[in-house]
Coordinates of C-alpha atoms in Angstrom, one line a residue:
Chain A
M390 CA 3.1 57.0 -8.2
E391 CA 3.1 57.0 -4.4
N392 CA 2.4 53.8 -2.5
A393 CA -0.8 54.3 -0.6
G394 CA -0.7 51.3 1.7
T395 CA 2.7 51.6 3.2
G396 CA 3.6 55.2 2.5
R397 CA 3.3 56.6 6.0
E398 CA 5.9 54.7 8.0
A399 CA 9.6 55.0 7.1
P400 CA 10.7 52.2 4.8
L401 CA 12.9 49.4 6.1
L402 CA 15.2 49.5 3.0
E403 CA 15.5 52.4 0.7
A404 CA 17.7 53.1 -2.3
R405 CA 17.9 56.7 -3.5
N406 CA 19.0 57.7 -7.0
I407 CA 21.0 54.6 -7.7
T408 CA 23.2 54.7 -10.8
K409 CA 25.4 51.9 -11.9
Y410 CA 27.9 52.0 -14.8
F411 CA 29.7 49.0 -16.3
G412 CA 32.3 50.7 -18.5
A413 CA 30.3 52.7 -21.0
I414 CA 27.0 50.9 -20.3
T415 CA 24.6 52.5 -17.8
A416 CA 22.8 49.5 -16.2
L417 CA 20.8 51.6 -13.7
D418 CA 20.0 55.3 -14.1
G419 CA 18.8 57.1 -11.0
V420 CA 16.6 54.3 -9.7
N421 CA 14.7 54.8 -6.5
F422 CA 13.5 51.9 -4.4
H423 CA 11.8 51.3 -1.2
L424 CA 10.6 48.3 0.8
S425 CA 8.5 48.4 4.0
R426 CA 8.6 46.1 7.0
G427 CA 6.8 42.8 6.2
E428 CA 6.1 43.7 2.6
V429 CA 6.4 41.4 -0.3
L430 CA 7.5 43.4 -3.3
G431 CA 7.5 42.1 -6.8
V432 CA 10.1 43.4 -9.1
V433 CA 9.4 43.0 -12.8
G434 CA 11.1 44.0 -16.0
D435 CA 12.4 42.6 -19.2
N436 CA 15.9 41.0 -19.5
G437 CA 18.4 43.7 -19.2
A438 CA 16.0 46.1 -17.4
G439 CA 18.3 46.3 -14.4
K440 CA 16.5 44.0 -11.9
S441 CA 19.4 41.8 -11.2
T442 CA 21.9 44.7 -11.0
L443 CA 19.7 46.5 -8.5
M444 CA 19.4 43.3 -6.4
K445 CA 23.1 42.7 -6.5
I446 CA 23.6 46.3 -5.3
L447 CA 21.1 45.7 -2.4
S448 CA 22.8 42.4 -1.5
G449 CA 26.3 43.9 -1.5
L450 CA 27.7 42.1 -4.6
Y451 CA 28.0 45.4 -6.5
V452 CA 28.8 48.8 -5.2
P453 CA 26.6 51.5 -6.9
S454 CA 28.4 54.2 -8.9
E455 CA 26.1 56.8 -7.5
G456 CA 23.3 57.0 -5.0
Q457 CA 22.6 56.0 -1.5
I458 CA 21.2 53.0 0.4
V459 CA 19.4 53.5 3.6
F460 CA 18.6 50.5 5.8
D461 CA 16.5 50.9 8.9
G462 CA 16.9 54.7 8.9
R463 CA 20.7 54.6 8.6
P464 CA 22.7 55.1 5.4
V465 CA 24.7 52.0 4.8
R466 CA 27.5 51.0 2.4
F467 CA 27.9 47.3 1.5
S468 CA 31.2 46.3 0.1
S469 CA 30.5 42.6 0.1
P470 CA 27.6 40.2 0.4
R471 CA 28.9 39.5 3.9
D472 CA 28.3 43.1 4.9
A473 CA 24.7 42.9 3.6
R474 CA 24.2 39.6 5.3
N475 CA 25.5 41.0 8.6
A476 CA 22.9 43.8 8.3
G477 CA 20.2 41.2 7.7
I478 CA 19.8 41.2 4.0
E479 CA 20.0 37.8 2.4
M480 CA 19.8 36.7 -1.2
V481 CA 18.5 33.5 -2.6
Y482 CA 20.3 33.0 -5.9
Q483 CA 18.6 31.7 -9.0
D484 CA 21.1 28.8 -9.2
L485 CA 20.4 28.3 -5.5
A486 CA 24.1 28.2 -4.6
L487 CA 23.8 25.0 -2.6
A488 CA 26.5 22.3 -2.3
G489 CA 24.8 19.2 -3.5
N490 CA 27.4 16.9 -2.0
M491 CA 26.6 18.1 1.5
T492 CA 23.6 17.5 3.8
I493 CA 20.7 19.8 4.3
F494 CA 21.8 20.9 7.7
E495 CA 25.3 21.6 6.5
N496 CA 24.0 23.7 3.7
I497 CA 21.8 25.8 5.9
Y498 CA 24.8 26.7 8.2
L499 CA 27.5 26.7 5.5
G500 CA 30.0 29.4 6.3
R501 CA 28.3 30.2 9.6
E502 CA 28.6 26.8 11.4
P503 CA 27.7 26.7 15.1
G504 CA 30.7 25.5 17.1
Q505 CA 33.7 26.4 19.2
K506 CA 37.4 27.0 18.8
F507 CA 39.7 24.1 19.5
L508 CA 43.5 24.6 19.1
G509 CA 42.8 27.6 16.9
L510 CA 40.4 25.6 14.6
S511 CA 36.7 26.2 14.6
V512 CA 35.1 22.8 15.2
V513 CA 31.5 22.3 14.1
D514 CA 29.0 21.2 16.7
Q515 CA 27.1 18.9 14.3
K516 CA 24.6 17.8 16.9
R517 CA 23.5 21.3 17.6
S518 CA 23.7 22.2 14.0
R519 CA 21.3 19.3 13.2
E520 CA 18.9 20.3 15.9
M521 CA 18.9 24.0 14.9
A522 CA 18.3 23.0 11.3
Q523 CA 15.4 20.8 12.2
E524 CA 13.8 23.5 14.4
H525 CA 14.2 26.1 11.8
L526 CA 12.7 23.9 9.1
D527 CA 9.8 23.1 11.4
R528 CA 9.2 26.8 12.0
L529 CA 9.1 27.3 8.2
K530 CA 6.9 24.2 7.8
I531 CA 9.4 22.7 5.5
H532 CA 9.2 18.9 5.6
V533 CA 12.2 16.8 4.7
K534 CA 12.7 13.1 5.5
S535 CA 15.9 13.9 7.4
V536 CA 18.2 16.9 7.7
D537 CA 21.0 14.4 7.0
Q538 CA 19.8 14.0 3.4
L539 CA 22.2 15.1 0.7
V540 CA 20.9 18.2 -1.1
E541 CA 21.5 16.6 -4.5
E542 CA 18.9 13.9 -3.6
L543 CA 16.2 16.5 -3.2
S544 CA 13.7 17.7 -5.8
G545 CA 14.0 21.2 -7.2
G546 CA 11.3 22.5 -4.9
Q547 CA 12.9 21.0 -1.8
Q548 CA 16.2 22.4 -2.9
Q549 CA 14.6 25.8 -3.2
A550 CA 13.1 25.4 0.3
V551 CA 16.6 24.6 1.7
A552 CA 18.0 27.7 0.0
I553 CA 15.2 29.8 1.5
A554 CA 15.8 28.1 4.9
R555 CA 19.4 29.0 4.6
A556 CA 18.6 32.6 3.8
T557 CA 16.4 32.9 6.9
A558 CA 18.5 30.9 9.3
F559 CA 19.9 34.0 11.0
D560 CA 17.0 36.4 11.5
A561 CA 17.1 37.9 8.1
R562 CA 15.0 41.0 7.8
V563 CA 15.0 41.2 4.0
V564 CA 15.2 38.3 1.7
I565 CA 15.8 38.8 -2.0
M566 CA 14.7 36.0 -4.3
D567 CA 15.7 35.8 -7.9
E568 CA 13.2 33.8 -9.9
P569 CA 12.5 31.2 -7.2
T570 CA 10.0 29.3 -9.2
A571 CA 11.5 29.4 -12.6
A572 CA 13.1 26.0 -12.5
L573 CA 10.4 24.2 -10.6
A574 CA 7.8 21.6 -11.6
I575 CA 4.3 23.1 -11.5
K576 CA 3.2 21.2 -8.4
E577 CA 6.1 22.5 -6.5
V578 CA 5.6 26.2 -7.4
G579 CA 2.6 26.5 -5.0
K580 CA 4.6 25.1 -2.1
V581 CA 7.4 27.6 -2.6
L582 CA 4.9 30.5 -2.9
D583 CA 3.3 29.4 0.4
L584 CA 6.7 29.3 1.9
I585 CA 7.2 32.9 0.8
S586 CA 3.8 33.9 2.4
G587 CA 4.9 32.1 5.5
L588 CA 8.1 34.2 5.7
K589 CA 6.0 37.3 5.4
D590 CA 3.9 36.2 8.4
H591 CA 7.2 35.9 10.3
G592 CA 7.8 39.6 9.6
V593 CA 10.4 39.2 6.9
S594 CA 10.4 41.6 4.0
I595 CA 10.7 40.0 0.7
I596 CA 11.8 41.2 -2.7
L597 CA 10.6 38.8 -5.4
I598 CA 12.0 38.9 -8.9
S599 CA 9.8 36.9 -11.2
H600 CA 8.7 36.6 -14.8
R601 CA 5.6 34.6 -13.7
M602 CA 2.6 36.9 -13.3
D603 CA 0.9 34.1 -11.3
D604 CA 3.6 34.3 -8.7
V605 CA 3.5 38.0 -8.5
F606 CA -0.2 38.2 -8.1
Y607 CA -0.3 35.3 -5.6
V608 CA 2.2 36.6 -3.0
C609 CA 3.1 40.2 -3.6
D610 CA 1.7 43.3 -1.9
R611 CA 3.2 45.7 -4.4
V612 CA 4.8 45.5 -7.8
M613 CA 7.5 47.8 -9.3
A614 CA 8.7 47.7 -12.8
L615 CA 12.0 48.7 -14.3
F616 CA 12.5 49.5 -17.9
H617 CA 15.9 50.2 -19.5
G618 CA 17.5 50.8 -16.2
R619 CA 15.0 53.3 -14.9
N620 CA 11.9 53.3 -12.6
F621 CA 9.0 52.7 -14.9
A622 CA 6.0 52.0 -12.7
D623 CA 5.1 51.1 -9.1
A624 CA 1.7 50.2 -7.7
P625 CA 0.0 48.3 -4.9
L626 CA -1.2 45.0 -6.3
K627 CA -4.8 45.8 -5.7
D628 CA -4.6 48.9 -8.0
T629 CA -3.3 47.0 -11.0
N630 CA -3.8 43.9 -13.0
R631 CA -1.8 41.3 -15.0
N632 CA -2.1 43.0 -18.3
E633 CA -1.0 46.3 -17.0
V634 CA 2.0 44.8 -15.4
I635 CA 2.8 42.8 -18.6
G636 CA 2.6 46.2 -20.4
W637 CA 5.1 47.7 -18.0
I638 CA 7.6 44.9 -18.7
M639 CA 7.4 45.9 -22.3
G640 CA 7.6 49.6 -21.6
T641 CA 4.0 50.6 -22.4
K642 CA 1.4 52.2 -20.2
G643 CA -2.2 52.4 -20.9
H644 CA -2.1 49.6 -23.5
S645 CA -4.9 47.5 -24.6
E646 CA -5.4 43.9 -23.6
A647 CA -4.9 42.7 -27.1
V648 CA -1.4 44.2 -27.4
A649 CA -0.3 42.4 -24.3
H650 CA -1.5 39.1 -25.5
D651 CA -0.2 39.5 -29.0
Q652 CA 3.3 40.2 -27.8
V653 CA 3.6 37.9 -24.9
R654 CA 2.2 34.7 -26.3
Chain B
M897 CA 15.4 5.6 3.9
G898 CA 14.8 2.1 2.6
S899 CA 17.0 -0.8 3.6
K900 CA 18.4 -1.0 0.1
A901 CA 19.5 2.7 0.3
L902 CA 21.0 2.1 3.7
L903 CA 22.9 -0.9 2.4
L904 CA 24.2 1.2 -0.4
R905 CA 25.3 3.9 1.9
Y906 CA 27.2 1.3 4.1
L907 CA 28.8 -0.2 1.0
D908 CA 29.7 3.3 -0.1
R909 CA 31.5 3.9 3.2
F910 CA 33.0 0.5 4.1
G911 CA 33.0 -1.5 0.8
I912 CA 36.7 -0.7 0.3
I913 CA 37.5 -2.5 3.6
I914 CA 35.8 -5.6 2.2
V915 CA 37.9 -5.4 -0.9
V916 CA 41.1 -5.1 1.2
L917 CA 40.0 -8.1 3.3
L918 CA 39.2 -10.1 0.2
M919 CA 42.7 -9.4 -1.2
I920 CA 44.3 -10.5 2.0
A921 CA 42.3 -13.7 1.9
V922 CA 43.3 -14.4 -1.7
L923 CA 46.9 -13.7 -1.1
T924 CA 46.9 -15.8 2.0
Y925 CA 45.5 -18.7 0.0
L926 CA 48.2 -18.2 -2.8
E927 CA 51.1 -17.8 -0.4
P928 CA 50.1 -19.6 2.8
Q929 CA 53.6 -19.7 4.5
Y930 CA 54.8 -16.3 4.0
F931 CA 52.0 -13.8 3.3
L932 CA 50.2 -13.7 6.6
T933 CA 53.3 -13.3 8.7
F934 CA 54.1 -10.2 10.8
R935 CA 57.4 -9.8 9.0
N936 CA 55.6 -9.5 5.7
F937 CA 53.1 -7.0 7.2
S938 CA 55.9 -4.9 8.6
N939 CA 57.3 -4.9 5.1
I940 CA 54.0 -3.8 3.5
L941 CA 53.6 -1.1 6.1
K942 CA 57.1 0.2 5.4
Q943 CA 56.5 0.1 1.6
I944 CA 53.2 2.0 1.6
A945 CA 54.3 4.8 3.9
E946 CA 55.4 7.2 1.2
N947 CA 52.4 6.6 -1.1
A948 CA 50.2 6.9 2.0
M949 CA 51.6 10.4 2.7
L950 CA 51.3 11.6 -0.9
S951 CA 47.8 10.2 -1.3
L952 CA 46.5 11.9 1.8
G953 CA 47.6 15.3 0.5
M954 CA 46.3 14.4 -2.9
L955 CA 42.9 13.6 -1.4
L956 CA 42.6 17.1 0.0
V957 CA 43.4 18.6 -3.3
I958 CA 41.1 16.3 -5.3
L959 CA 38.3 17.1 -2.8
T960 CA 38.4 20.7 -4.1
A961 CA 38.2 19.4 -7.7
G962 CA 41.9 20.1 -8.1
I963 CA 45.0 18.0 -8.8
D964 CA 48.6 18.3 -7.7
L965 CA 51.0 16.7 -10.2
S966 CA 54.1 18.1 -8.4
V967 CA 54.0 15.9 -5.3
G968 CA 56.7 13.5 -6.6
S969 CA 59.0 16.4 -7.4
V970 CA 58.3 18.1 -4.1
L971 CA 59.1 14.9 -2.3
A972 CA 62.4 14.8 -4.1
L973 CA 63.2 18.4 -3.4
A974 CA 62.3 18.1 0.3
M975 CA 64.4 15.0 0.5
M976 CA 67.4 16.5 -1.2
C977 CA 67.2 19.7 0.9
L978 CA 67.2 17.8 4.2
V979 CA 69.8 15.3 3.1
M980 CA 72.2 18.0 1.9
A981 CA 71.6 19.9 5.2
D982 CA 72.4 16.8 7.2
I983 CA 75.3 15.4 5.2
V984 CA 76.9 18.4 3.5
G985 CA 75.8 21.1 6.0
G986 CA 76.1 19.1 9.1
W987 CA 73.2 20.9 10.6
P988 CA 71.7 19.6 13.9
W989 CA 69.1 16.9 13.4
W990 CA 66.3 18.8 15.2
I991 CA 66.5 21.5 12.4
V992 CA 67.0 18.9 9.6
V993 CA 63.9 17.0 10.4
F994 CA 61.8 20.2 9.9
I995 CA 63.4 21.0 6.6
G996 CA 61.5 18.3 4.7
P997 CA 58.0 19.4 5.7
L998 CA 58.8 23.1 5.5
V999 CA 60.1 22.8 2.0
G1000 CA 57.0 20.9 1.2
I1001 CA 54.8 23.6 2.6
A1002 CA 56.7 26.3 0.7
A1003 CA 56.3 24.4 -2.6
G1004 CA 52.6 23.8 -1.8
L1005 CA 52.1 27.5 -1.1
F1006 CA 53.8 28.3 -4.4
N1007 CA 51.3 26.1 -6.2
G1008 CA 48.4 27.7 -4.2
F1009 CA 49.5 31.3 -5.0
G1010 CA 49.9 30.4 -8.7
L1011 CA 46.2 29.3 -8.7
T1012 CA 44.8 32.1 -6.6
L1013 CA 46.9 35.1 -7.4
L1014 CA 47.9 34.4 -11.0
R1015 CA 44.5 32.9 -11.6
L1016 CA 45.9 30.1 -13.8
P1017 CA 42.9 28.3 -15.4
H1018 CA 43.4 24.8 -13.9
P1019 CA 45.7 23.3 -11.2
F1020 CA 46.8 20.8 -13.8
I1021 CA 48.8 23.5 -15.5
M1022 CA 50.3 25.2 -12.4
T1023 CA 51.3 21.9 -10.8
L1024 CA 52.6 20.5 -14.1
G1025 CA 54.9 23.6 -14.1
T1026 CA 56.1 22.9 -10.6
L1027 CA 56.5 19.2 -11.4
F1028 CA 59.3 20.2 -13.8
A1029 CA 60.5 23.2 -11.9
M1030 CA 60.9 21.4 -8.6
R1031 CA 62.7 18.5 -10.2
G1032 CA 65.0 20.9 -11.9
L1033 CA 65.7 22.6 -8.6
T1034 CA 66.4 19.2 -7.0
N1035 CA 68.9 18.4 -9.6
L1036 CA 70.5 21.9 -9.4
I1037 CA 71.1 21.8 -5.6
S1038 CA 72.3 18.2 -5.6
G1039 CA 74.3 18.4 -8.8
G1040 CA 72.2 15.5 -10.0
V1041 CA 74.0 13.0 -7.8
P1042 CA 72.8 11.0 -4.8
Y1043 CA 74.0 11.4 -1.2
S1044 CA 73.9 8.7 1.4
G1045 CA 74.7 8.2 5.1
L1046 CA 72.3 10.2 7.2
S1047 CA 72.6 10.7 10.9
D1048 CA 70.5 8.4 13.0
P1049 CA 68.0 10.9 14.5
V1050 CA 67.1 12.1 11.0
R1051 CA 66.5 8.6 9.9
F1052 CA 64.3 7.8 12.9
L1053 CA 60.8 8.4 11.5
G1054 CA 61.5 6.7 8.2
S1055 CA 63.5 3.6 9.4
A1056 CA 63.1 2.9 13.1
Q1057 CA 61.1 -0.2 14.1
I1058 CA 59.5 -1.0 17.3
P1059 CA 60.1 -4.6 18.0
L1060 CA 57.0 -6.7 18.7
S1061 CA 58.8 -10.0 19.4
F1062 CA 55.9 -11.4 21.4
L1063 CA 54.0 -11.6 18.1
G1064 CA 56.6 -13.8 16.5
P1065 CA 60.0 -13.7 14.8
G1066 CA 60.7 -10.5 12.8
A1067 CA 57.5 -8.8 13.9
T1068 CA 58.1 -5.1 14.2
L1069 CA 56.0 -2.0 14.0
P1070 CA 57.7 0.6 11.7
V1071 CA 57.6 4.1 13.2
S1072 CA 56.6 5.3 9.7
A1073 CA 53.4 3.4 10.1
I1074 CA 52.7 5.3 13.3
V1075 CA 53.4 8.6 11.4
V1076 CA 50.9 7.5 8.7
A1077 CA 48.3 6.5 11.3
I1078 CA 48.6 9.9 13.1
A1079 CA 48.3 11.8 9.8
Y1080 CA 45.3 9.8 8.7
I1081 CA 43.4 10.1 12.0
G1082 CA 44.2 13.8 12.2
I1083 CA 43.1 14.6 8.7
S1084 CA 40.0 12.4 9.0
L1085 CA 38.9 14.4 12.1
F1086 CA 39.9 17.6 10.4
L1087 CA 37.8 16.9 7.4
R1088 CA 34.7 15.7 9.3
R1089 CA 34.7 18.1 12.3
A1090 CA 36.6 21.3 11.5
A1091 CA 34.6 24.1 9.8
V1092 CA 37.5 24.5 7.4
G1093 CA 37.4 20.8 6.7
R1094 CA 33.7 21.0 5.7
H1095 CA 34.5 24.1 3.6
I1096 CA 37.0 21.9 1.6
Y1097 CA 34.0 19.7 0.6
A1098 CA 31.9 22.8 -0.1
V1099 CA 34.5 24.3 -2.4
G1100 CA 34.7 21.0 -4.3
G1101 CA 30.9 20.5 -4.4
N1102 CA 30.0 24.0 -5.6
P1103 CA 32.6 26.8 -5.4
N1104 CA 29.9 29.4 -6.1
A1105 CA 27.9 28.3 -3.1
A1106 CA 31.0 28.4 -1.0
R1107 CA 31.7 31.9 -2.1
V1108 CA 28.3 33.4 -1.5
S1109 CA 28.2 31.6 1.9
G1110 CA 31.1 33.8 2.9
I1111 CA 33.8 31.1 2.6
N1112 CA 37.1 32.5 1.4
V1113 CA 37.6 30.1 -1.4
D1114 CA 41.2 31.2 -2.2
R1115 CA 42.2 30.7 1.4
V1116 CA 40.8 27.2 1.4
L1117 CA 42.7 26.4 -1.8
L1118 CA 46.0 27.8 -0.3
L1119 CA 45.5 25.7 2.8
V1120 CA 44.8 22.6 0.7
Y1121 CA 47.9 22.9 -1.6
A1122 CA 50.1 23.8 1.4
L1123 CA 48.9 20.7 3.2
C1124 CA 49.5 18.6 0.1
G1125 CA 53.0 20.0 -0.1
F1126 CA 53.5 19.3 3.6
F1127 CA 52.6 15.6 3.2
A1128 CA 54.9 15.4 0.1
G1129 CA 57.7 16.9 2.4
M1130 CA 56.9 14.3 5.0
G1131 CA 57.1 11.6 2.3
G1132 CA 60.6 13.0 1.5
L1133 CA 61.6 12.7 5.1
L1134 CA 60.3 9.1 5.4
T1135 CA 61.9 8.1 2.1
A1136 CA 65.3 9.6 3.1
G1137 CA 65.1 7.8 6.4
R1138 CA 64.1 4.4 4.9
T1139 CA 66.7 4.5 2.1
N1140 CA 69.4 6.3 4.2
S1141 CA 70.0 8.5 1.3
G1142 CA 68.8 11.3 -0.9
F1143 CA 68.6 10.8 -4.7
P1144 CA 67.4 13.4 -7.2
L1145 CA 65.3 10.9 -9.0
A1146 CA 63.2 10.0 -5.9
G1147 CA 59.4 10.1 -6.3
Q1148 CA 59.4 10.1 -10.1
G1149 CA 55.9 9.1 -11.1
A1150 CA 54.8 9.0 -7.5
E1151 CA 52.1 11.6 -8.2
L1152 CA 50.4 9.0 -10.4
D1153 CA 50.4 6.4 -7.7
A1154 CA 48.9 8.9 -5.3
I1155 CA 46.2 9.9 -7.8
A1156 CA 45.5 6.2 -8.4
A1157 CA 45.1 5.4 -4.7
V1158 CA 42.7 8.3 -4.2
I1159 CA 40.6 7.3 -7.2
I1160 CA 40.6 3.6 -6.2
G1161 CA 39.5 4.8 -2.8
G1162 CA 36.3 6.2 -4.3
A1163 CA 37.0 9.9 -4.4
S1164 CA 35.4 11.8 -7.2
F1165 CA 37.7 13.5 -9.6
F1166 CA 35.1 16.3 -9.9
G1167 CA 35.5 17.2 -6.2
G1168 CA 33.4 17.2 -3.1
R1169 CA 33.4 13.4 -2.6
G1170 CA 36.0 11.2 -1.0
T1171 CA 37.0 9.9 2.5
V1172 CA 40.3 9.3 4.3
L1173 CA 39.2 5.7 5.0
G1174 CA 38.7 5.2 1.2
V1175 CA 42.2 6.6 0.5
L1176 CA 43.7 4.3 3.1
G1177 CA 41.9 1.4 1.4
G1178 CA 43.3 2.6 -2.0
V1179 CA 46.8 2.7 -0.6
F1180 CA 46.5 -0.7 0.9
I1181 CA 45.0 -2.2 -2.3
M1182 CA 48.0 -0.9 -4.3
G1183 CA 50.5 -2.0 -1.6
L1184 CA 49.0 -5.5 -1.2
L1185 CA 48.8 -6.0 -5.0
R1186 CA 52.5 -5.1 -5.4
N1187 CA 53.5 -7.2 -2.4
G1188 CA 51.4 -10.2 -3.5
L1189 CA 52.6 -10.1 -7.1
N1190 CA 56.2 -9.8 -5.9
L1191 CA 55.7 -12.8 -3.7
Q1192 CA 54.3 -14.7 -6.7
N1193 CA 57.3 -13.6 -8.8
V1194 CA 55.1 -11.8 -11.2
S1195 CA 57.0 -9.3 -13.3
P1196 CA 56.6 -5.6 -12.5
F1197 CA 55.3 -5.1 -16.0
W1198 CA 52.3 -7.2 -15.2
Q1199 CA 51.9 -5.2 -12.0
Q1200 CA 51.6 -2.0 -14.1
L1201 CA 49.1 -3.6 -16.3
L1202 CA 47.0 -4.8 -13.4
I1203 CA 47.0 -1.5 -11.5
G1204 CA 45.9 0.2 -14.7
F1205 CA 42.9 -2.1 -15.0
I1206 CA 42.1 -1.7 -11.3
I1207 CA 41.9 2.1 -11.7
I1208 CA 39.5 1.7 -14.5
L1209 CA 37.5 -1.0 -12.6
A1210 CA 37.3 1.2 -9.5
V1211 CA 35.9 4.2 -11.4
W1212 CA 33.5 1.9 -13.3
I1213 CA 32.2 0.6 -9.9
D1214 CA 31.8 4.2 -8.8
V1215 CA 29.7 4.9 -12.0
L1216 CA 27.5 1.9 -11.3
R1217 CA 27.1 2.9 -7.7
R1218 CA 26.1 6.4 -8.6
R1219 CA 23.6 5.1 -11.1
A1220 CA 22.1 2.8 -8.5
A1221 CA 21.9 5.6 -6.0
V1222 CA 20.0 7.8 -8.4
R1223 CA 17.4 5.1 -8.9
T1224 CA 16.6 4.6 -5.2

């Protein structure tokens, strides 16, 4: 199933024939993956289908057993999340990975604080850090009372926004998001999805893992499904529909609407 | 931020100073002739120096959601090593004064490697082990007996006093208080300004977040336990100087005093929360309490009982404060 819309230009991020073993278990079996510039790709699949494993390989947390990753036309090999980050691939974790006891601006620059060396110690320039954080949040149209607020005082949606701001603070080219709306109140889901659309307008490519069809059909350009660790289906959003995608998650193609509803509800 | 929230934040930060001032006021009322004299304050400063050193190191460890039970034993080991080098070995003083802190750092690194390399499940276990091991080592190298009669330069930091006679009779500034002040200001700046200082808070707040942010969590832990050992070693140097001796039982139970001061100072046992100012307040509260009760001829048994209740009270206030903060 070739992607009609973005098939002509070379993809920004491509994974070829990725296989990953955990002991005797084959988590991924010859998976191919591609992501174009400025594309929002939805990745769906049941629990254990291999979505998270694939994302962890792309973000440098796991090294694939076999296969190749090509980023911006060059083969790359990530041995840690730091490598992937330096290349411009950021991940927003499902548990957000924020330090609640610290302020918004500190979380955004955690581990990459602006500052200078003083007696061999790197000293944080907090004034600049605050200003940079405020500018960055403004650019993303994220509104907070103050960048000095502690992250634990924020709502789930605001925390998600901070996590996304952190992922994009250093010119990320690909942002991987793992279930960004799963833990949110309904009224906050829309805000986060709009934030994702906004990132796309800034030219960031996004991989969105989600169980929520509403999310996928609201922001994605294309959707790919994994099933039992293999590529199962892949289509531009305009060529498919919710029920078909739900069928893919369950490993069926050409199913009837009734089957989908019976099994999902 | 509403005015109530602002008030809470200020109380959070400076409330402990109010408590210390209140204690001073009450003790002055109870003991008007003696308490508020410079001589007594010089005494208090001398008495709290060791606990101040241990507590500062303990704060760093507790900020990472850890604990170091071995500081009392490390203090004794550092003290015994430097005293033996001075008295038995006759080493030059400018080497001897570095032995205490260096032994402390070595013991701290030992704790740190146990946690990061051996992956022991909780620092409680590793440092409980070193609590016994270091005490044993102290007894082994000293033969279990005390030594006294240090050379003057070695005693300087722990016992020297700068006379401040213009303030009144017996008014002096102990050099150990200056050492404490330098250490507290230094660590306060380090925690607030240095990237590594902030990483200590991040590791305590959410180690997973620290890890995926590219922070080397193991290195932060090693640094923190090494610094804690360093301050225990400094405590050994100060105690040796003050008492003009080295005794293998030094610092027994001192780890509990240090933990108490850190907790009274408002640090969270679960990591990520706590300030140098708070710990200083905690150290002063314990020091003033002991001093005041001694002046009142209250038995040390009552002191223990009171300190116990103050720890419980301090944590309860923290719980109330947290609850109030959630509501705003």
